[in-house]
JSON list of C-alpha atoms in Angstrom, two decimals:
[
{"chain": "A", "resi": 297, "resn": "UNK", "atom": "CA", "xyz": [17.26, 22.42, -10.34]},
{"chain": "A", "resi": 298, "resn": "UNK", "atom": "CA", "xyz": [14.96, 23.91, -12.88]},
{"chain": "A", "resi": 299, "resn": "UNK", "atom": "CA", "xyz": [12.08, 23.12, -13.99]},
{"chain": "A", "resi": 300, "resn": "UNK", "atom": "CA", "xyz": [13.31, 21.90, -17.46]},
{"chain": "A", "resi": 301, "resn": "UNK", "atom": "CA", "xyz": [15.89, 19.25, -15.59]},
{"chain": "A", "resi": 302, "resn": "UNK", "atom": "CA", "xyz": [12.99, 18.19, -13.84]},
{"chain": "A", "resi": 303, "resn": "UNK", "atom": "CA", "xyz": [10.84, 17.47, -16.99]},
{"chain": "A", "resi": 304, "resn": "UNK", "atom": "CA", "xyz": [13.87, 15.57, -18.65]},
{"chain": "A", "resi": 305, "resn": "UNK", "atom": "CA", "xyz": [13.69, 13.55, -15.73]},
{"chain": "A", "resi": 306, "resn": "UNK", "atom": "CA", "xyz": [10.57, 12.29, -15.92]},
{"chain": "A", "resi": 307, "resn": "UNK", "atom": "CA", "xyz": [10.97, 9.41, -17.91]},
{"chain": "A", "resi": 308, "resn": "UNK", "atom": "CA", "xyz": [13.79, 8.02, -15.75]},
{"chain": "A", "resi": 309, "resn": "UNK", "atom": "CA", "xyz": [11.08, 8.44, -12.75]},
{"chain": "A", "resi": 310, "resn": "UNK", "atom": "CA", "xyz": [8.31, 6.71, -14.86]},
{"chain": "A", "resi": 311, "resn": "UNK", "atom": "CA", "xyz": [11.08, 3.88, -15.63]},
{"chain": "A", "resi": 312, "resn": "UNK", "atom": "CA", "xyz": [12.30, 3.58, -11.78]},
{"chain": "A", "resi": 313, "resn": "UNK", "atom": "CA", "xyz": [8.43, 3.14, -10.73]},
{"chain": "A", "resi": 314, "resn": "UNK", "atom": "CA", "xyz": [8.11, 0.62, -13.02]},
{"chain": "A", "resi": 315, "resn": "UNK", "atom": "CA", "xyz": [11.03, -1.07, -12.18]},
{"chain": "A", "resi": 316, "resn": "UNK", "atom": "CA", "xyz": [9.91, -0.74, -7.74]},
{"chain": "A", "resi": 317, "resn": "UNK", "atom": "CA", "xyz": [8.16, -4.06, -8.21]},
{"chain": "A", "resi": 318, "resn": "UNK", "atom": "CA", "xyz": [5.20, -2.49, -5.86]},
{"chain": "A", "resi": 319, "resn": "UNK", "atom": "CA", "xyz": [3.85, -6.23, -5.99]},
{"chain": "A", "resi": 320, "resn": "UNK", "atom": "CA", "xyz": [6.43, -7.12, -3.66]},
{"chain": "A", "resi": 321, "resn": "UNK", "atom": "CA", "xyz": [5.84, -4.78, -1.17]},
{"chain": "A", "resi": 322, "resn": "UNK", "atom": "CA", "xyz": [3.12, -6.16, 1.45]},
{"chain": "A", "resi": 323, "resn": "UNK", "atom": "CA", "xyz": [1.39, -4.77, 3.99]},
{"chain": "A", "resi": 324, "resn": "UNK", "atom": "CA", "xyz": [-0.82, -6.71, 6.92]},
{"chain": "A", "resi": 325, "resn": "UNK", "atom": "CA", "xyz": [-3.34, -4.42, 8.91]},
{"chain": "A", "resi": 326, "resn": "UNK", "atom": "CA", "xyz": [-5.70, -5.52, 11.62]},
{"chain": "A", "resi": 327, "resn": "UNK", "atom": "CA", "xyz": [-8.15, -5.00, 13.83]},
{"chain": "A", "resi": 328, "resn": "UNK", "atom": "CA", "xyz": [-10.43, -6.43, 16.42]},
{"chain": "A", "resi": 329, "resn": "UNK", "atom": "CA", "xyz": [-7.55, -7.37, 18.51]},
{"chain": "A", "resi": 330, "resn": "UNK", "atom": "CA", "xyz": [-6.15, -9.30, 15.27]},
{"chain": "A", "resi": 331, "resn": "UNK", "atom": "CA", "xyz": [-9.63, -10.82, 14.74]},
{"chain": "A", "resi": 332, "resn": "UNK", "atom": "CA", "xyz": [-9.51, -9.65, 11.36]},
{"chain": "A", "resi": 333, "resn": "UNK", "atom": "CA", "xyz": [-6.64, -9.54, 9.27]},
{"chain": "A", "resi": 334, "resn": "UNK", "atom": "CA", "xyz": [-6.00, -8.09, 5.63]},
{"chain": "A", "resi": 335, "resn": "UNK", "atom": "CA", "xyz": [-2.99, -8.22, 3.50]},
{"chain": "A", "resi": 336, "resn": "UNK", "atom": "CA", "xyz": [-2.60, -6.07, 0.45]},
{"chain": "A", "resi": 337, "resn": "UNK", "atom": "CA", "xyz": [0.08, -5.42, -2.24]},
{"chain": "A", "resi": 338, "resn": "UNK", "atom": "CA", "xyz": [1.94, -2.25, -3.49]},
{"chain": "A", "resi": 339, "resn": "UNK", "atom": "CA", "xyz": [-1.05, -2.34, -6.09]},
{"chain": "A", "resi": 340, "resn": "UNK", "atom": "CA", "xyz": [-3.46, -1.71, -3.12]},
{"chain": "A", "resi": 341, "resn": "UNK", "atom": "CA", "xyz": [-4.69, -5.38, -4.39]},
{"chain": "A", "resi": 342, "resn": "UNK", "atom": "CA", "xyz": [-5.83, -7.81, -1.29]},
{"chain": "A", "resi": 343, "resn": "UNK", "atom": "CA", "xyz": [-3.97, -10.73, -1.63]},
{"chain": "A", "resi": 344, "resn": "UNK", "atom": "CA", "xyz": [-5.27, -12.32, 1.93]},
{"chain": "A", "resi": 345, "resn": "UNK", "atom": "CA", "xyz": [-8.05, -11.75, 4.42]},
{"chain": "A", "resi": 346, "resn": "UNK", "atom": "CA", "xyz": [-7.97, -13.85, 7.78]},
{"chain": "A", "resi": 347, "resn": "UNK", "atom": "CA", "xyz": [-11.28, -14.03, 10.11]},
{"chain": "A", "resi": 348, "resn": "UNK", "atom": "CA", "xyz": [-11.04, -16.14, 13.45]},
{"chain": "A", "resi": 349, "resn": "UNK", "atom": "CA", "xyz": [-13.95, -18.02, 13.38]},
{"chain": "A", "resi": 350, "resn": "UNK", "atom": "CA", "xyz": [-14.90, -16.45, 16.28]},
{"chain": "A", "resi": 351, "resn": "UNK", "atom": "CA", "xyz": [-16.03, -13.42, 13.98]},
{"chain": "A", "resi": 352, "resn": "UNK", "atom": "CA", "xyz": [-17.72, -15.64, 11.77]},
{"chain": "A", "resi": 353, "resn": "UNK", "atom": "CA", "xyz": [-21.52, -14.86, 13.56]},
{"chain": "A", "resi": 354, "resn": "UNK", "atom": "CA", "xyz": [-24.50, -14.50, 11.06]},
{"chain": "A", "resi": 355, "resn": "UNK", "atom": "CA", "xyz": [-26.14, -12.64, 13.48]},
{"chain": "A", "resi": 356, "resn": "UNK", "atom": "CA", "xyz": [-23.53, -9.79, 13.91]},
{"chain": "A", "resi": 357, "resn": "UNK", "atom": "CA", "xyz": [-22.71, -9.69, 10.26]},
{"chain": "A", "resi": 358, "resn": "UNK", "atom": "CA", "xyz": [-22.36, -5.36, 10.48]},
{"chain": "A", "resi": 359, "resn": "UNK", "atom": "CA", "xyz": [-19.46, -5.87, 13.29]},
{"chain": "A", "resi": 360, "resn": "UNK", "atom": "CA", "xyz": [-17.58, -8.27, 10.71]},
{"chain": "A", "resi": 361, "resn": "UNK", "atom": "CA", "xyz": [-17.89, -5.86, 7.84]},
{"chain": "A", "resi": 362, "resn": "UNK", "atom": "CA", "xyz": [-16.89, -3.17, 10.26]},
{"chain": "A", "resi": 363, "resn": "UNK", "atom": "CA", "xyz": [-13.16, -5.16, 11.34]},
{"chain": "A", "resi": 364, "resn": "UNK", "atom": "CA", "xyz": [-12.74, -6.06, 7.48]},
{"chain": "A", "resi": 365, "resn": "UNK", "atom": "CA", "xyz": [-12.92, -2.27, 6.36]},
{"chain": "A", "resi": 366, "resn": "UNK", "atom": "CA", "xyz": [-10.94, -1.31, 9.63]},
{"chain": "A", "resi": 367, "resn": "UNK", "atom": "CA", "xyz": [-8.21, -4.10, 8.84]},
{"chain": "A", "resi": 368, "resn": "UNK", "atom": "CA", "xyz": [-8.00, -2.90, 5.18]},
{"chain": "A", "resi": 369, "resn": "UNK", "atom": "CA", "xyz": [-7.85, 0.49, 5.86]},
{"chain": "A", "resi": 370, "resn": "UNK", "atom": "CA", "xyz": [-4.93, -0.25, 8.39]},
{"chain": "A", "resi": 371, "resn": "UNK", "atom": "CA", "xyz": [-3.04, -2.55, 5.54]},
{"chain": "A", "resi": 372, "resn": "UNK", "atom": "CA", "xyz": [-3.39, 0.45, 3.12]},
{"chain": "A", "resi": 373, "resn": "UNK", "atom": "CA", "xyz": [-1.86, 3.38, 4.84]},
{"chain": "A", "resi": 374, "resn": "UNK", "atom": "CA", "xyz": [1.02, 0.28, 5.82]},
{"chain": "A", "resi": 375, "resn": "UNK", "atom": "CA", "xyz": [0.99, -0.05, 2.11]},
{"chain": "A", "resi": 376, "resn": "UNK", "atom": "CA", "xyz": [1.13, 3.99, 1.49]},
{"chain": "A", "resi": 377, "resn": "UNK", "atom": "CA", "xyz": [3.97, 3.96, 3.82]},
{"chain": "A", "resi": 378, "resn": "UNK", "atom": "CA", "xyz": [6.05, 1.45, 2.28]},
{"chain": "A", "resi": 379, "resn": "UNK", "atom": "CA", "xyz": [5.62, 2.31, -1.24]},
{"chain": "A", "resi": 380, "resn": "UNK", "atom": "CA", "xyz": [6.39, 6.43, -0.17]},
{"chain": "A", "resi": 381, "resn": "UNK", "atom": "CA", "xyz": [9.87, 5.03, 1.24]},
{"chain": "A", "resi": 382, "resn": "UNK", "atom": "CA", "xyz": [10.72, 3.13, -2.05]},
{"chain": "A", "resi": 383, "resn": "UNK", "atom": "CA", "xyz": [9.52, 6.22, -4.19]},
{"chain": "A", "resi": 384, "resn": "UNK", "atom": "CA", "xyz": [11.93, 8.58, -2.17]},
{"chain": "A", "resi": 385, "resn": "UNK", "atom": "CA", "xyz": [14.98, 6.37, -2.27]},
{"chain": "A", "resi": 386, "resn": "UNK", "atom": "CA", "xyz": [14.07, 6.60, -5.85]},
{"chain": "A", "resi": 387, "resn": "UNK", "atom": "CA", "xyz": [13.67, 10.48, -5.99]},
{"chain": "A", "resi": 388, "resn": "UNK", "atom": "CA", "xyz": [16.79, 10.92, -4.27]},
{"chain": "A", "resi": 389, "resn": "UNK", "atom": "CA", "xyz": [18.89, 7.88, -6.67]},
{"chain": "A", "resi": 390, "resn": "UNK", "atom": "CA", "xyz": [17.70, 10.89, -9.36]},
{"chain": "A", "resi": 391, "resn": "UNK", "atom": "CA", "xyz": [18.96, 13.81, -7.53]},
{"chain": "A", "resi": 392, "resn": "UNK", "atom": "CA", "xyz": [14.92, 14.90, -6.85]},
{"chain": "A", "resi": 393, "resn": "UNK", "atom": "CA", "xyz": [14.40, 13.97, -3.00]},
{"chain": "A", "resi": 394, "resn": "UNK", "atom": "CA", "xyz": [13.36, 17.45, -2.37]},
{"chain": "A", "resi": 395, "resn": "UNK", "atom": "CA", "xyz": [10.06, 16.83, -4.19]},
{"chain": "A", "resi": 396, "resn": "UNK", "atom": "CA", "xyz": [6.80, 15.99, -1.74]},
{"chain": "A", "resi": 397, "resn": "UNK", "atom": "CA", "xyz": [5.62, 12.73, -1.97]}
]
């Protein structure tokens, strides 16, 4: 494929992204055991955050942050994951699954 088909098909890619619905896709991560839990969408947008109460301690308020940046960072490479698989079914619907993602 040259690099002139490849061009043309850039608008169909830029329509099939669109058209993924990444808001659907939803990722949970954790950590602390499932202490903390975040949920985030395709966007990378949280949509959820659960603390046991048990982590819920004014006096070890650096631990908490520390499981809620752990949990996110778990939800987005979930998130990174998903939304890789629907962009190369995409790539491949338009004859480009060769391309690194």
């Amino acid at each position: 494929m040259s690099i002139f088909d490849i061009a043309k098909k850039m608008g169909d890619i830029k329509s099939r992204v669109e058209q993924l619905h990444l808001e659907d896709v939803v990722a949970t991560g954790e950590s602390g055991g499932g202490l903390v839990k975040v949920t985030l969408n395709g966007r990378m947008e949280m949509v959820d955050i659960f603390l046991d109460p048990i982590v819920v301690d004014n006096r070890d308020v650096k631990m908490l942050q520390d499981l809620i940046v752990g949990a996110h960072n778990a939800a987005s490479m979930s998130v990174m994951e998903a939304v890789k698989e629907k962009l190369g079914t995409e790539l491949g619907v338009l004859g480009l699954a060769g391309l690194p993602l």
